[in-house]
Structures are given as C-alpha cells and as structure tokens.
PDB file of C-alpha atoms in Angstrom:
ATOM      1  CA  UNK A   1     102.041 -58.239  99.546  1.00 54.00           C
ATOM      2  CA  UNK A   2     101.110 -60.801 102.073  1.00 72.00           C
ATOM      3  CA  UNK A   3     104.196 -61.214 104.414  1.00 92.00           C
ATOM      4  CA  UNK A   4     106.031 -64.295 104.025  1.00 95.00           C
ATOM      5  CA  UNK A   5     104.390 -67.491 103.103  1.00 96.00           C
ATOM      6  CA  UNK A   6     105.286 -70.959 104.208  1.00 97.00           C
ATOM      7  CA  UNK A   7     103.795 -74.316 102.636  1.00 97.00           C
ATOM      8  CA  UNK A   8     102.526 -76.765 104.349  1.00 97.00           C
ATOM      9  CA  UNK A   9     101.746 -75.798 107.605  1.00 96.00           C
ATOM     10  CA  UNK A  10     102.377 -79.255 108.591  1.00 97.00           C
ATOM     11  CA  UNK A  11     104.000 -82.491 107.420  1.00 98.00           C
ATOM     12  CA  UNK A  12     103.621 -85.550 109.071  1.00 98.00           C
ATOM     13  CA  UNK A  13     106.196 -88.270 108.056  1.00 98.00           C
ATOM     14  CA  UNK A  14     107.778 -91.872 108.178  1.00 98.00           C
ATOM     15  CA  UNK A  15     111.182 -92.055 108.835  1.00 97.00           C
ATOM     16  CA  UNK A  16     112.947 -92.557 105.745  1.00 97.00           C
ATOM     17  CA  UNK A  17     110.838 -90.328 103.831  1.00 98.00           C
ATOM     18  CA  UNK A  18     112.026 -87.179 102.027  1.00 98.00           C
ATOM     19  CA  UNK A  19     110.402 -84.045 102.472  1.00 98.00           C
ATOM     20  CA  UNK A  20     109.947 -80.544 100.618  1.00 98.00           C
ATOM     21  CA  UNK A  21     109.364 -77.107 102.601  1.00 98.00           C
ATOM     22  CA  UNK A  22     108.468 -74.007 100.064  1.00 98.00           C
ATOM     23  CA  UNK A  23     108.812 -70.502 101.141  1.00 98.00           C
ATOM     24  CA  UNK A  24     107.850 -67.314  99.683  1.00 97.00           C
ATOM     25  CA  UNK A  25     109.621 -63.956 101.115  1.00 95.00           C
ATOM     26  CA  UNK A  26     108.118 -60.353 100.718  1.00 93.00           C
ATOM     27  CA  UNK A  27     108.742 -59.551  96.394  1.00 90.00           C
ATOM     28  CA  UNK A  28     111.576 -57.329  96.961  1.00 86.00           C
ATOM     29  CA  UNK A  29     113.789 -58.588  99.709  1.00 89.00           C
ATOM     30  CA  UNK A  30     116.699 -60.207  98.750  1.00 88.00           C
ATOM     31  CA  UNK A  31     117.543 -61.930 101.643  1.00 91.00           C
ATOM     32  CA  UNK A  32     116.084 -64.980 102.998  1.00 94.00           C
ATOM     33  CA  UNK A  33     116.980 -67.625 105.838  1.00 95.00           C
ATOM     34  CA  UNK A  34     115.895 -70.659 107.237  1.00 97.00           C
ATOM     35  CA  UNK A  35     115.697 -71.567 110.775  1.00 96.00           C
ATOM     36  CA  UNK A  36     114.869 -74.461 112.596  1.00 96.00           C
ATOM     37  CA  UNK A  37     113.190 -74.608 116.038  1.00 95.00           C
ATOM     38  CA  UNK A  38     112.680 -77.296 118.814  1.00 94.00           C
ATOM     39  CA  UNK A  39     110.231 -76.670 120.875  1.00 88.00           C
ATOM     40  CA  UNK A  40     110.545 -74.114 123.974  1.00 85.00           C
ATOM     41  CA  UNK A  41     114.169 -73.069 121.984  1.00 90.00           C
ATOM     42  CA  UNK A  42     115.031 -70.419 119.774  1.00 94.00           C
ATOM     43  CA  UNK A  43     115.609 -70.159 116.440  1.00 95.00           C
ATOM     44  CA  UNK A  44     118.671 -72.095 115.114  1.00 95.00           C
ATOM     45  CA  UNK A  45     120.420 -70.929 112.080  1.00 94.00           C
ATOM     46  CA  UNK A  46     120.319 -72.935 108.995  1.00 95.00           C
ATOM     47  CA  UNK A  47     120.933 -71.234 106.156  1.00 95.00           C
ATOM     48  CA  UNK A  48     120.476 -68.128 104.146  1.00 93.00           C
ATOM     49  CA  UNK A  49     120.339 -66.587 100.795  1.00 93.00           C
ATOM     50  CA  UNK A  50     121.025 -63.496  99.041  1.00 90.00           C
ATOM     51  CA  UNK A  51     119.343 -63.640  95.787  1.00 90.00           C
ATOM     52  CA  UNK A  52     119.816 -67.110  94.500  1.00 91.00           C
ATOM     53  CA  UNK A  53     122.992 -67.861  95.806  1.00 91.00           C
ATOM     54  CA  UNK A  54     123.503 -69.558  99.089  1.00 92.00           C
ATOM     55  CA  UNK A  55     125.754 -67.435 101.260  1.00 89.00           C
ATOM     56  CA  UNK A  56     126.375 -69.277 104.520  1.00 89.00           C
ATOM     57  CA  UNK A  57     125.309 -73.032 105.379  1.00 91.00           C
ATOM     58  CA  UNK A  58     125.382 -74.049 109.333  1.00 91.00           C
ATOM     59  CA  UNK A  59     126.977 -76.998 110.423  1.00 87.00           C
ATOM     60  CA  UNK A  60     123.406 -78.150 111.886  1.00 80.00           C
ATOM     61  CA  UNK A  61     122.545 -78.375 107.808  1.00 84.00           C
ATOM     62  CA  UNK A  62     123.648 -82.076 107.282  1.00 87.00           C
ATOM     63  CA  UNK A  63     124.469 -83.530 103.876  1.00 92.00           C
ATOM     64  CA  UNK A  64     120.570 -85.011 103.907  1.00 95.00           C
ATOM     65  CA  UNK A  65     119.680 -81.080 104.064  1.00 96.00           C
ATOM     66  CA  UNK A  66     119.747 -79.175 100.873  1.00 95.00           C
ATOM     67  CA  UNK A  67     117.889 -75.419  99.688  1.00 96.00           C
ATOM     68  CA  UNK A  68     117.308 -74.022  96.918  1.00 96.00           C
ATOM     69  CA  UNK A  69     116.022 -70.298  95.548  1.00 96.00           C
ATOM     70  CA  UNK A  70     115.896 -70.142  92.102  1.00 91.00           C
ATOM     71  CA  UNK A  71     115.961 -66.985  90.398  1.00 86.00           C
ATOM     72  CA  UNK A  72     115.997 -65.862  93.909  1.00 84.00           C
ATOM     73  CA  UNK A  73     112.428 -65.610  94.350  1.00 91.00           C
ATOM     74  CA  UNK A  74     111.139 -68.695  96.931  1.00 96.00           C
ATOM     75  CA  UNK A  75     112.785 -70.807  98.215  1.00 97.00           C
ATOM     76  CA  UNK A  76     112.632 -74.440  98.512  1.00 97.00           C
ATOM     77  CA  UNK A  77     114.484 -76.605 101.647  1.00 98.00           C
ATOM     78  CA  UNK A  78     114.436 -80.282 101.072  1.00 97.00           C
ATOM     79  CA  UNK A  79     115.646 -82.980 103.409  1.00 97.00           C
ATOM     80  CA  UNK A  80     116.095 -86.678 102.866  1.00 97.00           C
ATOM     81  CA  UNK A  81     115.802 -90.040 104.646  1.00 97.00           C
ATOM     82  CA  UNK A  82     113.982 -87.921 107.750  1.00 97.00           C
ATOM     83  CA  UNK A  83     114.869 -89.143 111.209  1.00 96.00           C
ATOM     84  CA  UNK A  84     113.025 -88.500 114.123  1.00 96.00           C
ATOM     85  CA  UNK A  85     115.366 -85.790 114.913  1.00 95.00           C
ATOM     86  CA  UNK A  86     114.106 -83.888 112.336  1.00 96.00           C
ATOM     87  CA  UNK A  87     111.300 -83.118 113.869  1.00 97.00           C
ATOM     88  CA  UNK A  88     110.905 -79.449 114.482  1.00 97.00           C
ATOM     89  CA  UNK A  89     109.324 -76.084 112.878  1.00 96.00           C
ATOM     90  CA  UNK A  90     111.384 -74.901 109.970  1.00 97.00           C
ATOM     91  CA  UNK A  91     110.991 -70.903 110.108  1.00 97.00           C
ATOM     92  CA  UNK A  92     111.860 -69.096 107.088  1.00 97.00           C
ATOM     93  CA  UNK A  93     112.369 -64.881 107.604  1.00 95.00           C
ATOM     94  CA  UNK A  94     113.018 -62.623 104.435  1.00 93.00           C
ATOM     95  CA  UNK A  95     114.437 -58.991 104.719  1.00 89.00           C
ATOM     96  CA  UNK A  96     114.942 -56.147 102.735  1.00 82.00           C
ATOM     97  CA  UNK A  97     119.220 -55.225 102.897  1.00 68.00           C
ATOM     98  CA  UNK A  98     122.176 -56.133 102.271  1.00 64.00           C
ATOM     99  CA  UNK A  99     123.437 -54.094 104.974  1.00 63.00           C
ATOM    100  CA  UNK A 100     121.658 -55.832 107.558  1.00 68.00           C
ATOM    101  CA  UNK A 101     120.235 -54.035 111.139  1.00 76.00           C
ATOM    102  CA  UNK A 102     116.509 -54.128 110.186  1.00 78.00           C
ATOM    103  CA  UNK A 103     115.138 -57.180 111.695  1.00 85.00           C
ATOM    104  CA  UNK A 104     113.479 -59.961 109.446  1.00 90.00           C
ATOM    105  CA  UNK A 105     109.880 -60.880 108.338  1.00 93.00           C
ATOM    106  CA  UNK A 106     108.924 -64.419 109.019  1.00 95.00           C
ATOM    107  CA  UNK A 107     106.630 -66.714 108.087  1.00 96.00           C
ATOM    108  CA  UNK A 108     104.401 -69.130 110.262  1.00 94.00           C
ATOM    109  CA  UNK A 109     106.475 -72.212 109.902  1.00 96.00           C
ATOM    110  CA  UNK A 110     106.270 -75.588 108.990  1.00 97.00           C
ATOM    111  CA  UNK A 111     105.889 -77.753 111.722  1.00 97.00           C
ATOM    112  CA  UNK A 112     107.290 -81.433 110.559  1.00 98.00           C
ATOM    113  CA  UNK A 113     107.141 -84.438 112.689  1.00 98.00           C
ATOM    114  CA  UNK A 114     108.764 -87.565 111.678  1.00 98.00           C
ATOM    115  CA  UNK A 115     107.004 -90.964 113.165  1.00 97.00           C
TER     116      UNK A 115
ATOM    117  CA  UNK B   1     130.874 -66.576 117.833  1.00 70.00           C
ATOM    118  CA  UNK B   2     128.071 -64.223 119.057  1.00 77.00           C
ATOM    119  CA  UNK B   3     126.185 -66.057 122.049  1.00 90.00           C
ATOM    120  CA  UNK B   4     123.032 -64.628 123.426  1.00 95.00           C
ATOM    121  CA  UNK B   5     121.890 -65.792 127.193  1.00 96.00           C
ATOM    122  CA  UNK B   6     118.427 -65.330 128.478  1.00 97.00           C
ATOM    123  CA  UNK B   7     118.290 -66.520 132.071  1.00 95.00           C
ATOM    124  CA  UNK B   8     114.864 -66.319 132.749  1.00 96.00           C
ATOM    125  CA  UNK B   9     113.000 -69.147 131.254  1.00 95.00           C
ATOM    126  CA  UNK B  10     109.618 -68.299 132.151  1.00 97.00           C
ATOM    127  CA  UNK B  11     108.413 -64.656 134.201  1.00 97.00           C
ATOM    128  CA  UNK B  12     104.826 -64.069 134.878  1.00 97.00           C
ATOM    129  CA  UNK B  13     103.409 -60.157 135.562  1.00 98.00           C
ATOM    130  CA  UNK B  14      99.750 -59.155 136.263  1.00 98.00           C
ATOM    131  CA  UNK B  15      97.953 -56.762 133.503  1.00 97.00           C
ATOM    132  CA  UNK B  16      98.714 -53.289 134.003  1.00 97.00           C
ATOM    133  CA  UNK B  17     102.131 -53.887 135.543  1.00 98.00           C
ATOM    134  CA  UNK B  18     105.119 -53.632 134.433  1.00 98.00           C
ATOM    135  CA  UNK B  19     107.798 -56.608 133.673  1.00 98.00           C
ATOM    136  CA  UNK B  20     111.482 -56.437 132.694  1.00 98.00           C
ATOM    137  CA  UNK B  21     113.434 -59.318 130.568  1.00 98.00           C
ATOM    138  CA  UNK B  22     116.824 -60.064 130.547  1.00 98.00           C
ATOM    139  CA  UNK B  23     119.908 -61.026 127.901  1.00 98.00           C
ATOM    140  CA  UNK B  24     123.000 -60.959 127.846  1.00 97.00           C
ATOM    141  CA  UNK B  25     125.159 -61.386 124.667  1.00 95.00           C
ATOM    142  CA  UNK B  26     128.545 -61.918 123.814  1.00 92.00           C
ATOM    143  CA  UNK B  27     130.404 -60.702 120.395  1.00 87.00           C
ATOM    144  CA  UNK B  28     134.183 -59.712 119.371  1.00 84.00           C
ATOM    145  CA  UNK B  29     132.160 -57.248 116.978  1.00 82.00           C
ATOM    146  CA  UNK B  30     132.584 -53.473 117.929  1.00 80.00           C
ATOM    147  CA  UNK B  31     128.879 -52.360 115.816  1.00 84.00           C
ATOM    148  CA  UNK B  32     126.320 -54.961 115.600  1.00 90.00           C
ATOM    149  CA  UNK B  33     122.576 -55.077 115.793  1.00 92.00           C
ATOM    150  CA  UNK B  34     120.316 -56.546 118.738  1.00 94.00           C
ATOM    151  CA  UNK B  35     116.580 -57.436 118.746  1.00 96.00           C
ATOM    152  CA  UNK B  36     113.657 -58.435 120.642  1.00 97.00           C
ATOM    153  CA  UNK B  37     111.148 -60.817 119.263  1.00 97.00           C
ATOM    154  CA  UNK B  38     108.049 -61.978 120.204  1.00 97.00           C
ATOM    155  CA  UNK B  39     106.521 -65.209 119.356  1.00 95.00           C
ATOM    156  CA  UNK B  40     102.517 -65.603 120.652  1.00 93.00           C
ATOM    157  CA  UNK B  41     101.296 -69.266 121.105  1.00 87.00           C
ATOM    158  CA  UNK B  42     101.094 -71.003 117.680  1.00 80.00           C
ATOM    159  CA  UNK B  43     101.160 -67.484 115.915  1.00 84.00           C
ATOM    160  CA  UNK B  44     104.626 -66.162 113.849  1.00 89.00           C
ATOM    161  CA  UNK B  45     107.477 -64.460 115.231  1.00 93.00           C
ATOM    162  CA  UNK B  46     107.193 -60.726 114.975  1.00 94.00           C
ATOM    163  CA  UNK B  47     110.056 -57.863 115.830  1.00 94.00           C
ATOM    164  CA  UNK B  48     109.134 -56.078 119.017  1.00 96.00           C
ATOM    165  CA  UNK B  49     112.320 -53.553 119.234  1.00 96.00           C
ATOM    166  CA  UNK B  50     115.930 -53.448 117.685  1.00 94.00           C
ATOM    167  CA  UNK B  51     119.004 -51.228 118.961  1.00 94.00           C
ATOM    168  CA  UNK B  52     121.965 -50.469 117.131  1.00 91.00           C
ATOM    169  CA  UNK B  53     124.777 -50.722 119.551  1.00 90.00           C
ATOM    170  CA  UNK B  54     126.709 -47.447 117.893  1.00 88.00           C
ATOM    171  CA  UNK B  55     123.541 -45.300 119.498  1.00 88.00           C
ATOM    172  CA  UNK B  56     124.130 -44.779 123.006  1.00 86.00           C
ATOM    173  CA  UNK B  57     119.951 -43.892 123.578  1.00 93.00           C
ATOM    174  CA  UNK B  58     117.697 -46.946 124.149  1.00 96.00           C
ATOM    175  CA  UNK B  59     115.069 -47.713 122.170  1.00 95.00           C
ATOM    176  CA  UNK B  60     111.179 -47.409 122.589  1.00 96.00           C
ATOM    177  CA  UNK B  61     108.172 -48.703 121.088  1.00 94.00           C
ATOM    178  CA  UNK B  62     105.534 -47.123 122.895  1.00 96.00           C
ATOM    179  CA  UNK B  63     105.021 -50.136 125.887  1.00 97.00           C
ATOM    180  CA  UNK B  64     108.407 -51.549 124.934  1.00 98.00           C
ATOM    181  CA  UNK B  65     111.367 -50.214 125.763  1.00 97.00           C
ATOM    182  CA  UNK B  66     115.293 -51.387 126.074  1.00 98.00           C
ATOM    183  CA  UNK B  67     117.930 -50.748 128.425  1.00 97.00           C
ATOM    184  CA  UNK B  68     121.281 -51.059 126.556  1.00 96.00           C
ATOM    185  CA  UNK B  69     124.766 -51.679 129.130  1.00 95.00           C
ATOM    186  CA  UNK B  70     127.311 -52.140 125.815  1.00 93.00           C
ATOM    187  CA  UNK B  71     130.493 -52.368 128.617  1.00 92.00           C
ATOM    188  CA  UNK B  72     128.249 -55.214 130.241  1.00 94.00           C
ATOM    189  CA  UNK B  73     126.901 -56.778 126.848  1.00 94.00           C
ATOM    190  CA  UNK B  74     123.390 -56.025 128.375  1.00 96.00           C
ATOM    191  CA  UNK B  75     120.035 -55.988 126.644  1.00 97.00           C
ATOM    192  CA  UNK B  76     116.690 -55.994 128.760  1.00 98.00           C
ATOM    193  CA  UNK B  77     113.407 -55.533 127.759  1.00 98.00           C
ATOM    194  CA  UNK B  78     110.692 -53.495 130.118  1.00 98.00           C
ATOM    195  CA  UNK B  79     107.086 -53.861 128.986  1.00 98.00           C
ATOM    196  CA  UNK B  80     104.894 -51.958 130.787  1.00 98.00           C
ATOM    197  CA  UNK B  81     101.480 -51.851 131.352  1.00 98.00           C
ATOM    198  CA  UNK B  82     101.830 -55.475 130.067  1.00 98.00           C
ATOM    199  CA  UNK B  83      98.754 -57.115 128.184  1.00 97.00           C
ATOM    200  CA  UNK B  84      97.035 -60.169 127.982  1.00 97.00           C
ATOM    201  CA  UNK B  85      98.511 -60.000 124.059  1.00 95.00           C
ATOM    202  CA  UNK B  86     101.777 -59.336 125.907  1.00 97.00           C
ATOM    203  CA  UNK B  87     101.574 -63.171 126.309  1.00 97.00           C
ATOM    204  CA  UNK B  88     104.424 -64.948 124.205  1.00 97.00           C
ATOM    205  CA  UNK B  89     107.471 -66.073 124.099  1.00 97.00           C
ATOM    206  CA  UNK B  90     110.146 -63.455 123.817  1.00 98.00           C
ATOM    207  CA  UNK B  91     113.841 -63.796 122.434  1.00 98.00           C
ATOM    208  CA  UNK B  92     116.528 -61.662 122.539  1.00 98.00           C
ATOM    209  CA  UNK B  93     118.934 -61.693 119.491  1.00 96.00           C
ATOM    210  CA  UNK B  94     121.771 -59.871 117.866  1.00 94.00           C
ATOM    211  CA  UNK B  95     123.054 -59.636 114.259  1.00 90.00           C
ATOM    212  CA  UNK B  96     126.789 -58.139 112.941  1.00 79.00           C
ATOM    213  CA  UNK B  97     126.583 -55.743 111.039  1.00 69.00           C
ATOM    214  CA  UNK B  98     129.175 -56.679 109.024  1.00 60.00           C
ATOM    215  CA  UNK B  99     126.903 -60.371 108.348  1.00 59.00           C
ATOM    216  CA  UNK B 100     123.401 -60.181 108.253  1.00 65.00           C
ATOM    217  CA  UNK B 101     123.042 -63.385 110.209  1.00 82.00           C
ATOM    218  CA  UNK B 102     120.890 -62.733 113.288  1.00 90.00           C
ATOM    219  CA  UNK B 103     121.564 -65.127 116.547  1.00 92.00           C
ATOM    220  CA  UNK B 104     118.984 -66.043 118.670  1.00 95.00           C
ATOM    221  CA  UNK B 105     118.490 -66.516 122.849  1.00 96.00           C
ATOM    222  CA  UNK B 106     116.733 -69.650 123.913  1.00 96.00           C
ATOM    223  CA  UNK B 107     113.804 -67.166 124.798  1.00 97.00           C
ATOM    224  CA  UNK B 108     111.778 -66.231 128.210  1.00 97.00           C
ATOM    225  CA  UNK B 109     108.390 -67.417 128.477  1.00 97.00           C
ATOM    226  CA  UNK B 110     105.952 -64.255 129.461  1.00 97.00           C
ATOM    227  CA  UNK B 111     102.421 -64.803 130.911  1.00 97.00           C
ATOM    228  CA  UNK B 112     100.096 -61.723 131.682  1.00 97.00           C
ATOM    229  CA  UNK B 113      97.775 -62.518 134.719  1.00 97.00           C
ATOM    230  CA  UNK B 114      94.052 -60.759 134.623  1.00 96.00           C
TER     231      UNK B 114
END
C-alpha cells in the first residue's frame, strides 16, 4: 500500500468553473476526511466518512461543496461555480478505527487556485 | 467546541539544541485524544506524537517528547537535539474520543539554524 493518494496535485481554474478532487485512503481504513487549508493555517474540517456514508458535514462545506465515497473506497469532493475563495489545498487523511485516538494518514493535497 | 491555541507563530532553534512548542486547548470532553503534526515545506502532513489524556505519563518519540498539564489544558512539544529535517510547520490538535473528528491549531512555524 502506498499511503494515501490525492489527484491532481494541482488545479488551476476560472471562476465559475466546477472542479473534481479524487482521493484514495490506505485499503482498509474506513475512515476518511477532508480538510481544507489556507496558507500559513491549519487544517479546517470539512467533512468525513465512515465507509460510504457521510457522517458529519462542516458548516465551511457550502451547498456548491459536495463528496462522495462510493462503496466506501475513494473518495471524490466536487465543488461548483469556484470563487476565488476557494482557493486553498484540500487535504484528505484516512485512518484505521472507529474508535478514534490513532492519528490519521494524509495525503499530499491538492492545491487549487481559482483565477 | 474543542479550540486549540498555538501562540507562537514562528520559533527558530540552532541544530543540536533543544526547542519547546506550545498549545493550549479547550474541550468539555473528560477523555479525548491530542496530537502533534508536522508539515515540512511542500511535503504531507505526518503524526509526530499523540497523548491520550486518561494516561497521566507524557509521551516520547525518541527526539520528541510532550509535556501534558490536563488541569491547565496544556500540550507542549520539546524537540531536542533539533534537525535541519526538524524544519516544518508544526500543529497541535486534539480529537474526542467519543467523535473521531480531530481539531487543528493554526500551527508554529519551526526553523533549525546550522
């Protein structure tokens, strides 16, 4: 297993556009979140997933934000008509229990900007 | 809501010395989880320590160690005989135990010095 994977590394886009992060988590953690962070900040909680339902969305996920994981393997995060606010590096982190206390795996990001 | 302060944006220490970060944290939860990550420049977030707040003994990771105040909602980090790797940013963070959501601080920019 390769740790988590993130696709693309980068997106450039227009305002206006719509855009599609992918994530893949370690095989057998059921767990996975998304995170968004502005530069010199910490992670901000977006969203997470325990197997392919969506457990907890943040108030910082607008109705233009929307994730999937089917089957609960990856997991797809989609936002709409972008706005320059958007721009930031999406983190995504898997981890291995239910029960919590063991720290997550993350992947390298996406870093989007929106011009 | 869990909050998690870090009031040192940025520290500096020279290689070979030793450096301590601070948090602070705030939760209504009597057992919960609390972390230290480290993110190098343009490389991915990886977990440097974690305490579980039930377990009065701090932590240690060989260089990396924790010193835990629960009554003061106190997490620091000592690194010693920092690195030029040690270089990154570092955030403190903390997780329920009852929700596996973890919180993050706004982090603390390290620099090792040759």
């Amino acid at each position: 297993d390769t740790g988590v994977s993130q696709d693309p590394r980068h997106k450039i886009t227009k305002r206006g556009q719509n855009v599609t992060f992918r994530c893949d988590p370690i095989s057998e953690h059921n767990r996975l979140y998304w995170y968004r962070q502005t530069l010199g900040q910490g992670p901000e909680f977006l969203t997470y997933f325990q197997n392919e339902a969506q457990l907890e969305k943040s108030r910082l996920l607008s109705d233009r934000f929307s994730a999937e994981r089917p089957k609960g393997s990856f997991s797809t995060l989609e936002i709409q008509r972008t706005e320059q606010g958007d721009s930031a590096m999406y983190l995504c982190a898997s981890s291995p229990l239910t029960t919590g206390g063991f720290g997550y795996t993350f992947g390298s990001g996406t870093r989007l900007t929106v011009v | 809501a869990q909050t998690v302060t870090q009031s040192q944006p940025e520290m500096s220490v020279q290689e070979a010395e030793t450096v301590t970060l601070s948090c602070t944290y705030d939760t209504s939860e009597s057992n919960y989880y609390l972390f230290w990550y480290k993110q190098p420049p343009s490389r991915q977030m990886i977990l440097v320590i974690r305490q579980e707040a039930y377990k009065q003994q701090n932590a240690t990771e060989n260089r990396f160690s924790v010193n835990f105040q629960k009554a003061a909602k106190s997490f620091s980090l000592k690194i010693s005989d920092s690195q030029l790797g040690d270089t990154a940013m570092y955030f403190c963070a903390c997780e329920k135990t009852s929700y596996d959501k973890v919180i993050f601080g706004p982090g603390t920019s390290l620099s090792v010095i040759p």
